[in-house]
Short mmCIF file of C-alpha atoms in Angstrom, two decimals:
data_model
loop_
_atom_site.label_atom_id
_atom_site.label_comp_id
_atom_site.label_asym_id
_atom_site.label_seq_id
_atom_site.Cartn_x
_atom_site.Cartn_y
_atom_site.Cartn_z
CA MET A 1 -25.63 -9.20 -8.30
CA SER A 2 -26.15 -8.59 -4.33
CA ILE A 3 -24.85 -5.31 -5.11
CA TYR A 4 -27.36 -4.81 -7.76
CA ILE A 5 -29.63 -5.96 -5.78
CA SER A 6 -29.23 -3.73 -2.86
CA PHE A 7 -29.38 -1.07 -5.21
CA ALA A 8 -32.81 -2.39 -6.45
CA VAL A 9 -34.71 -2.02 -3.12
CA VAL A 10 -33.12 1.46 -2.20
CA PHE A 11 -34.36 2.66 -6.06
CA SER A 12 -37.85 0.06 -5.52
CA VAL A 13 -38.33 2.60 -2.58
CA MET A 14 -37.31 5.90 -4.29
CA VAL A 15 -39.91 4.90 -7.40
CA ILE A 16 -42.88 4.01 -5.40
CA ALA A 17 -42.56 7.45 -3.27
CA ASP A 18 -41.20 9.60 -6.06
CA LEU A 19 -44.82 8.45 -8.04
CA VAL A 20 -47.00 8.51 -4.81
CA GLY A 21 -45.37 11.88 -3.16
CA ASN A 22 -45.01 14.23 -6.58
CA THR A 23 -48.47 13.04 -8.68
CA LEU A 24 -50.18 13.78 -4.50
CA VAL A 25 -48.45 17.26 -5.19
CA VAL A 26 -49.79 17.83 -8.87
CA LEU A 27 -53.37 16.77 -7.88
CA VAL A 28 -53.90 18.96 -4.43
CA VAL A 29 -53.13 22.00 -6.18
CA VAL A 30 -54.88 21.44 -9.21
CA LYS A 31 -58.61 20.17 -7.38
CA ASN A 32 -57.83 22.59 -5.14
CA ASN A 33 -58.74 26.26 -6.03
CA SER A 34 -57.20 27.70 -2.63
CA MET A 35 -53.79 26.03 -3.90
CA GLN A 36 -53.18 27.43 -6.73
CA THR A 37 -50.55 30.43 -6.30
CA PRO A 38 -47.76 31.14 -8.10
CA VAL A 39 -45.58 29.14 -6.30
CA ASN A 40 -47.43 26.63 -5.53
CA ASN A 41 -47.87 26.22 -9.36
CA LEU A 42 -44.14 26.24 -9.98
CA LEU A 43 -43.85 23.33 -7.22
CA VAL A 44 -46.52 21.17 -9.25
CA ASN A 45 -43.61 21.95 -12.11
CA LEU A 46 -41.03 20.97 -9.95
CA ALA A 47 -43.40 18.18 -8.54
CA ALA A 48 -43.77 17.13 -12.43
CA ALA A 49 -40.08 17.33 -13.46
CA ASP A 50 -39.34 15.07 -10.27
CA ILE A 51 -41.76 12.46 -11.74
CA ILE A 52 -40.08 12.05 -14.84
CA VAL A 53 -36.81 11.63 -12.62
CA GLY A 54 -37.97 8.88 -10.98
CA ILE A 55 -40.28 7.18 -13.96
CA PHE A 56 -36.94 6.93 -15.98
CA PHE A 57 -34.27 6.77 -13.36
CA GLY A 58 -36.56 3.35 -12.65
CA ILE A 59 -36.03 2.41 -15.95
CA GLN A 60 -32.59 2.79 -16.04
CA TYR A 61 -31.33 1.39 -12.69
CA LEU A 62 -34.58 -1.56 -12.21
CA ILE A 63 -35.78 -2.45 -15.64
CA THR A 64 -32.68 -2.03 -17.86
CA PRO A 65 -29.68 -4.40 -15.65
CA LEU A 66 -32.42 -7.50 -16.14
CA VAL A 67 -33.99 -7.17 -19.88
CA ASN A 68 -31.99 -8.83 -22.48
CA HIS A 69 -31.42 -5.78 -24.24
CA PRO A 70 -30.96 -5.02 -28.11
CA GLU A 71 -28.13 -3.93 -29.85
CA GLY A 72 -27.21 -2.25 -32.79
CA LEU A 73 -29.51 1.21 -33.95
CA THR A 74 -32.55 0.41 -32.27
CA GLY A 75 -30.63 -0.52 -29.02
CA ASP A 76 -28.94 2.79 -29.08
CA ILE A 77 -32.64 4.38 -29.34
CA LEU A 78 -33.44 2.68 -26.75
CA CYS A 79 -30.73 3.62 -24.27
CA LYS A 80 -31.54 7.45 -25.73
CA LEU A 81 -35.11 7.44 -25.44
CA VAL A 82 -35.74 5.36 -22.77
CA THR A 83 -33.34 2.88 -20.93
CA GLY A 84 -30.53 5.68 -20.87
CA GLY A 85 -31.83 7.63 -17.58
CA VAL A 86 -31.82 10.19 -20.69
CA LEU A 87 -35.08 11.63 -20.02
CA GLY A 88 -34.70 11.35 -16.62
CA TRP A 89 -31.92 14.01 -16.25
CA VAL A 90 -33.55 16.26 -18.36
CA GLY A 91 -36.31 16.30 -15.69
CA ALA A 92 -33.53 16.51 -13.39
CA VAL A 93 -32.66 19.73 -14.95
CA SER A 94 -35.33 21.44 -15.31
CA SER A 95 -36.53 20.79 -11.66
CA VAL A 96 -33.22 22.70 -11.09
CA PHE A 97 -34.31 25.76 -13.06
CA SER A 98 -37.81 25.34 -11.34
CA LEU A 99 -36.36 26.06 -7.74
CA VAL A 100 -34.70 28.63 -9.60
CA ALA A 101 -38.04 30.25 -10.81
CA ILE A 102 -39.37 29.92 -7.33
CA ALA A 103 -36.39 31.93 -5.66
CA ILE A 104 -37.59 34.53 -7.49
CA GLU A 105 -41.17 34.48 -7.32
CA ARG A 106 -40.79 34.03 -3.62
CA TYR A 107 -38.13 37.37 -4.13
CA TYR A 108 -40.68 39.31 -5.85
CA ALA A 109 -43.86 38.61 -3.53
CA VAL A 110 -41.46 39.37 -0.42
CA MET A 111 -39.66 42.71 -1.60
CA PHE A 112 -42.25 43.81 -3.96
CA PRO A 113 -45.65 42.55 -2.67
CA PHE A 114 -48.03 45.51 -4.02
CA SER A 115 -46.59 45.82 -7.47
CA ARG A 116 -48.33 44.94 -10.33
CA THR A 117 -45.25 45.20 -13.12
CA ARG A 118 -43.65 42.55 -10.87
CA LYS A 119 -45.92 40.43 -9.39
CA LEU A 120 -45.72 36.67 -10.97
CA THR A 121 -48.75 36.20 -12.65
CA ARG A 122 -50.79 32.93 -14.14
CA LYS A 123 -48.99 33.82 -17.46
CA LYS A 124 -45.67 34.45 -16.22
CA VAL A 125 -45.92 31.07 -14.09
CA VAL A 126 -46.21 28.73 -17.61
CA GLN A 127 -43.15 30.87 -18.97
CA PHE A 128 -40.66 30.09 -16.51
CA ALA A 129 -42.00 26.35 -16.09
CA GLY A 130 -41.72 26.41 -20.00
CA LEU A 131 -38.19 28.09 -19.74
CA SER A 132 -37.33 25.70 -17.43
CA TRP A 133 -38.01 22.93 -19.82
CA ILE A 134 -36.21 24.00 -23.08
CA LEU A 135 -33.54 24.85 -20.99
CA ALA A 136 -33.10 21.86 -19.20
CA LEU A 137 -33.83 19.98 -23.21
CA LEU A 138 -30.98 22.41 -24.15
CA TRP A 139 -28.60 21.11 -21.85
CA ALA A 140 -29.10 17.73 -20.81
CA GLY A 141 -30.85 16.31 -23.84
CA ILE A 142 -27.02 16.04 -25.41
CA GLY A 143 -27.32 13.17 -23.50
CA PHE A 144 -29.85 11.79 -27.07
CA PHE A 145 -26.60 12.29 -29.66
CA ILE A 146 -23.86 10.76 -26.92
CA THR A 147 -25.49 7.62 -25.32
CA VAL A 148 -25.29 4.16 -26.72
CA PHE A 149 -25.51 1.11 -26.11
CA ASP A 150 -22.21 -0.64 -25.35
CA LYS A 151 -22.42 -4.76 -26.46
CA GLU A 152 -19.24 -5.87 -24.02
CA VAL A 153 -21.10 -3.79 -20.64
CA ASN A 154 -24.22 -4.94 -21.72
CA ASN A 155 -25.22 -1.41 -20.52
CA CYS A 156 -26.02 2.10 -21.99
CA VAL A 157 -22.83 4.11 -21.96
CA HIS A 158 -21.89 7.98 -23.17
CA SER A 159 -19.69 7.73 -26.74
CA TRP A 160 -17.65 11.44 -27.22
CA PRO A 161 -16.15 11.75 -30.54
CA ASN A 162 -13.17 13.41 -28.35
CA SER A 163 -11.96 13.42 -24.49
CA ILE A 164 -12.54 16.96 -24.42
CA TYR A 165 -15.75 17.36 -24.93
CA ALA A 166 -16.65 15.17 -22.09
CA SER A 167 -14.35 17.07 -19.80
CA VAL A 168 -16.12 20.15 -20.95
CA TYR A 169 -19.54 18.70 -20.32
CA THR A 170 -18.72 17.62 -16.60
CA VAL A 171 -16.91 21.02 -15.57
CA GLY A 172 -20.29 22.56 -17.46
CA TRP A 173 -22.95 20.60 -14.98
CA SER A 174 -20.88 21.63 -11.90
CA LEU A 175 -22.54 25.50 -13.57
CA VAL A 176 -25.27 24.49 -15.06
CA ALA A 177 -26.31 22.20 -11.71
CA GLY A 178 -24.30 23.57 -8.86
CA PHE A 179 -22.88 26.95 -9.00
CA LEU A 180 -25.29 29.16 -11.22
CA PRO A 181 -28.53 28.02 -9.17
CA LEU A 182 -26.95 27.86 -6.15
CA GLY A 183 -25.56 31.06 -6.28
CA ILE A 184 -28.90 32.75 -7.55
CA MET A 185 -31.27 31.26 -5.47
CA SER A 186 -28.61 32.42 -2.11
CA LEU A 187 -28.47 35.77 -2.87
CA LEU A 188 -31.76 36.04 -3.31
CA TYR A 189 -32.90 34.18 -0.29
CA SER A 190 -30.38 36.18 1.87
CA ARG A 191 -32.80 39.24 0.46
CA VAL A 192 -35.48 37.36 1.37
CA VAL A 193 -34.71 36.73 4.84
CA HIS A 194 -33.06 39.95 5.56
CA ARG A 195 -36.51 41.70 4.60
CA LEU A 196 -38.39 39.02 6.80
CA TRP A 197 -36.51 38.90 9.82
CA PHE A 198 -34.34 41.30 10.42
CA THR A 199 -35.63 44.56 8.41
CA ASN A 200 -37.09 47.26 11.21
CA GLN A 201 -39.87 48.82 8.67
CA LEU A 202 -41.79 44.86 8.28
CA ARG A 203 -41.60 44.69 12.31
CA GLN A 204 -43.48 47.69 12.48
CA ARG A 205 -45.74 47.31 10.04
CA GLN A 206 -46.77 43.39 12.15
CA ALA A 207 -49.85 45.05 13.98
CA ASN A 208 -51.63 45.43 10.84
CA GLN A 209 -50.19 41.97 8.60
CA MET A 210 -49.21 40.02 11.16
CA ALA A 211 -51.45 36.67 8.94
CA LEU A 212 -49.96 37.73 5.89
CA ILE A 213 -46.01 38.13 7.42
CA ARG A 214 -46.36 34.45 8.81
CA TYR A 215 -47.89 33.05 6.24
CA ARG A 216 -44.63 34.89 3.83
CA ARG A 217 -42.26 33.32 6.68
CA ARG A 218 -43.80 29.89 6.27
CA VAL A 219 -43.85 29.74 2.59
CA THR A 220 -39.84 31.04 2.65
CA LYS A 221 -38.67 28.28 5.01
CA LEU A 222 -40.91 25.83 3.28
CA VAL A 223 -38.49 26.44 -0.24
CA ILE A 224 -35.56 26.96 1.68
CA ALA A 225 -35.58 23.84 2.77
CA VAL A 226 -36.05 22.41 -0.06
CA THR A 227 -32.90 24.13 -1.92
CA ILE A 228 -31.24 23.12 1.34
CA VAL A 229 -31.99 19.37 0.30
CA TYR A 230 -31.85 19.87 -3.25
CA ALA A 231 -28.12 21.26 -2.48
CA LEU A 232 -27.12 18.12 -0.28
CA CYS A 233 -28.21 15.49 -2.73
CA TRP A 234 -26.91 17.23 -6.05
CA ILE A 235 -23.31 19.00 -4.38
CA PRO A 236 -22.04 14.61 -3.89
CA GLU A 237 -22.78 13.66 -7.57
CA LEU A 238 -21.08 16.88 -9.17
CA THR A 239 -18.10 17.02 -7.28
CA ILE A 240 -17.62 13.10 -7.85
CA TYR A 241 -18.41 13.85 -11.58
CA PHE A 242 -15.61 16.28 -11.71
CA LEU A 243 -13.38 14.59 -9.34
CA GLY A 244 -13.25 11.77 -11.88
CA PHE A 245 -12.84 13.33 -15.34
CA THR A 246 -9.80 14.95 -13.76
CA GLY A 247 -8.88 11.93 -13.22
CA THR A 248 -8.62 12.46 -9.14
CA ILE A 249 -10.78 9.40 -8.57
CA GLU A 250 -11.52 6.24 -11.04
CA LEU A 251 -15.36 6.31 -11.80
CA THR A 252 -16.65 3.07 -11.14
CA PRO A 253 -20.58 1.74 -11.52
CA VAL A 254 -21.11 1.78 -8.21
CA HIS A 255 -19.88 5.74 -7.81
CA PHE A 256 -22.43 6.18 -10.77
CA SER A 257 -24.93 4.20 -9.15
CA ILE A 258 -24.74 6.76 -5.42
CA THR A 259 -24.74 9.52 -7.42
CA SER A 260 -27.66 8.71 -9.51
CA ALA A 261 -29.40 7.93 -5.97
CA LEU A 262 -29.31 10.97 -4.43
CA VAL A 263 -30.29 12.96 -7.34
CA PHE A 264 -33.20 10.32 -7.38
CA LEU A 265 -33.51 10.81 -3.88
CA ASN A 266 -33.34 14.54 -4.06
CA SER A 267 -36.84 14.58 -6.08
CA THR A 268 -38.04 11.82 -3.58
CA ILE A 269 -38.22 13.52 -0.32
CA ASN A 270 -39.47 17.04 -1.87
CA PRO A 271 -43.16 15.98 -0.89
CA ILE A 272 -41.93 14.93 2.65
CA ILE A 273 -40.65 18.44 2.74
CA TYR A 274 -44.28 20.05 1.50
CA SER A 275 -46.15 17.76 4.59
CA LEU A 276 -43.61 18.26 7.03
CA HIS A 277 -43.96 21.97 6.38
CA SER A 278 -47.80 22.76 5.76
CA SER A 279 -50.50 21.90 7.64
CA ALA A 280 -53.12 23.25 4.19
CA PHE A 281 -51.09 20.30 2.22
CA ARG A 282 -51.18 17.44 4.52
CA THR A 283 -54.73 18.67 4.94
CA GLN A 284 -55.55 18.89 1.28
CA SER A 285 -53.76 15.29 1.21
CA ARG A 286 -55.80 13.50 3.12
CA ASN A 287 -58.91 14.82 1.94
CA LEU A 288 -57.65 13.74 -1.32
CA ILE A 289 -56.47 10.24 -0.41
CA CYS A 290 -59.80 9.74 1.47
CA CYS A 291 -62.24 10.93 -1.57
CA ARG A 292 -63.55 14.17 0.81
CA ASN A 293 -64.37 17.38 -0.80
CA GLY A 294 -62.21 19.47 1.31
CA ARG A 295 -64.36 22.59 0.73
CA LYS A 296 -66.49 20.93 2.95
CA PHE A 297 -64.45 21.87 6.36
CA ASN A 298 -63.65 25.40 5.52
CA ARG A 299 -65.34 27.98 7.60
CA ARG A 300 -64.28 31.33 7.21
CA VAL A 301 -63.83 33.75 10.37
CA GLN A 302 -65.00 37.68 10.92
CA PRO A 303 -62.77 39.88 8.60
CA VAL A 304 -60.66 42.01 10.12
CA GLN A 305 -60.01 45.53 9.05
CA ARG A 306 -56.89 46.62 8.45
CA ILE A 307 -55.17 49.26 10.38
CA ASN A 308 -54.77 52.90 9.79
CA GLY A 309 -56.43 51.75 5.89
CA ASN A 310 -52.70 51.32 4.91
CA ILE A 311 -53.15 48.80 2.93
CA GLN A 312 -56.84 47.83 0.93
CA GLY A 313 -58.69 44.92 0.97
CA ASN A 314 -59.77 42.53 4.24
CA ILE A 315 -57.97 39.80 5.22
CA LYS A 316 -60.01 36.03 5.68
CA LYS A 317 -58.90 32.66 7.02
CA ASP A 318 -60.49 29.54 7.32
CA ILE A 319 -58.99 25.88 8.31
CA THR A 320 -57.48 25.45 5.63
CA GLY A 321 -55.54 28.38 5.35
CA LYS A 322 -56.22 30.51 3.14
CA ILE A 323 -55.74 33.85 3.55
CA ARG A 324 -56.94 36.73 1.41
CA SER A 325 -55.20 40.36 0.60
CA GLY A 326 -55.32 42.86 -1.38
CA SER A 327 -52.26 42.05 -3.65
CA GLU A 328 -51.42 37.91 -2.25
CA THR A 329 -53.43 34.57 -2.18
CA ILE A 330 -52.73 32.22 0.13
CA ALA A 331 -53.39 28.75 0.72
CA MET A 332 -49.98 27.17 1.92
CA LYS A 333 -50.16 27.40 5.23
#
């Protein structure tokens, strides 16, 4: 009972932080046109996935142990749809694929900033977001078929027709949520970092693109920080499951609770990262919480002309961190 109370306190704090923080992320972007850039819209999709994680992980670890769970077919259906946390894992996998989509967006925004064909439009953002949920359902949705209620342990469990399927699925998790996304993101971000910080061509153009380059560096630091936190939270979970199903260690309920808490922490901490890295997000969050219209606080400064006419359009900046250029609208400072 003491172990449950300890986990209940931790999960309760994370549920509140997850729901409040990620809801704030969604509202800040949706209610402010200046924040609706491709990368921010993908962060909204990430926040929506994290909210799903918060709701269903909260039900699984806080409410299910305290209720008299039905048995039989009713109990199985409840485990599949509500109390077994399956939808929470769908949200968790969708958040992983959302991070990959963000990495792709940053890659094209930095490597091909003036390409019309490679520019991430609103339509492409919607397609990326939809694809992240479809893939998450295809993979984590397997839980809808294998999750049932076990009367002996009074909990929802996975019931596989053959143990080999469980082993294959576990190895698959290591690929789907571990090696593949981390490999793709590492490759893309290494190219982006090299371009922004170590390419002489960009350094030569800093005189007339300084604001744009600084913005891209800030956003890149933000999404890389989110990616690093994802890796730190997910790798222990994937490692423990892999060791458990290979027989190296014997999995216990404590292992499941700890690994799930780490995945949950990943969903909870993202809004904190946004606040630490984005002054625009902090400003708009305060305006939203205090019921103020952020547009009243905007202030335009004199447009800065491009040097040598190499890049079309003027750069304009206000205190929300919004910068407009010929190819990119900047909102997250």
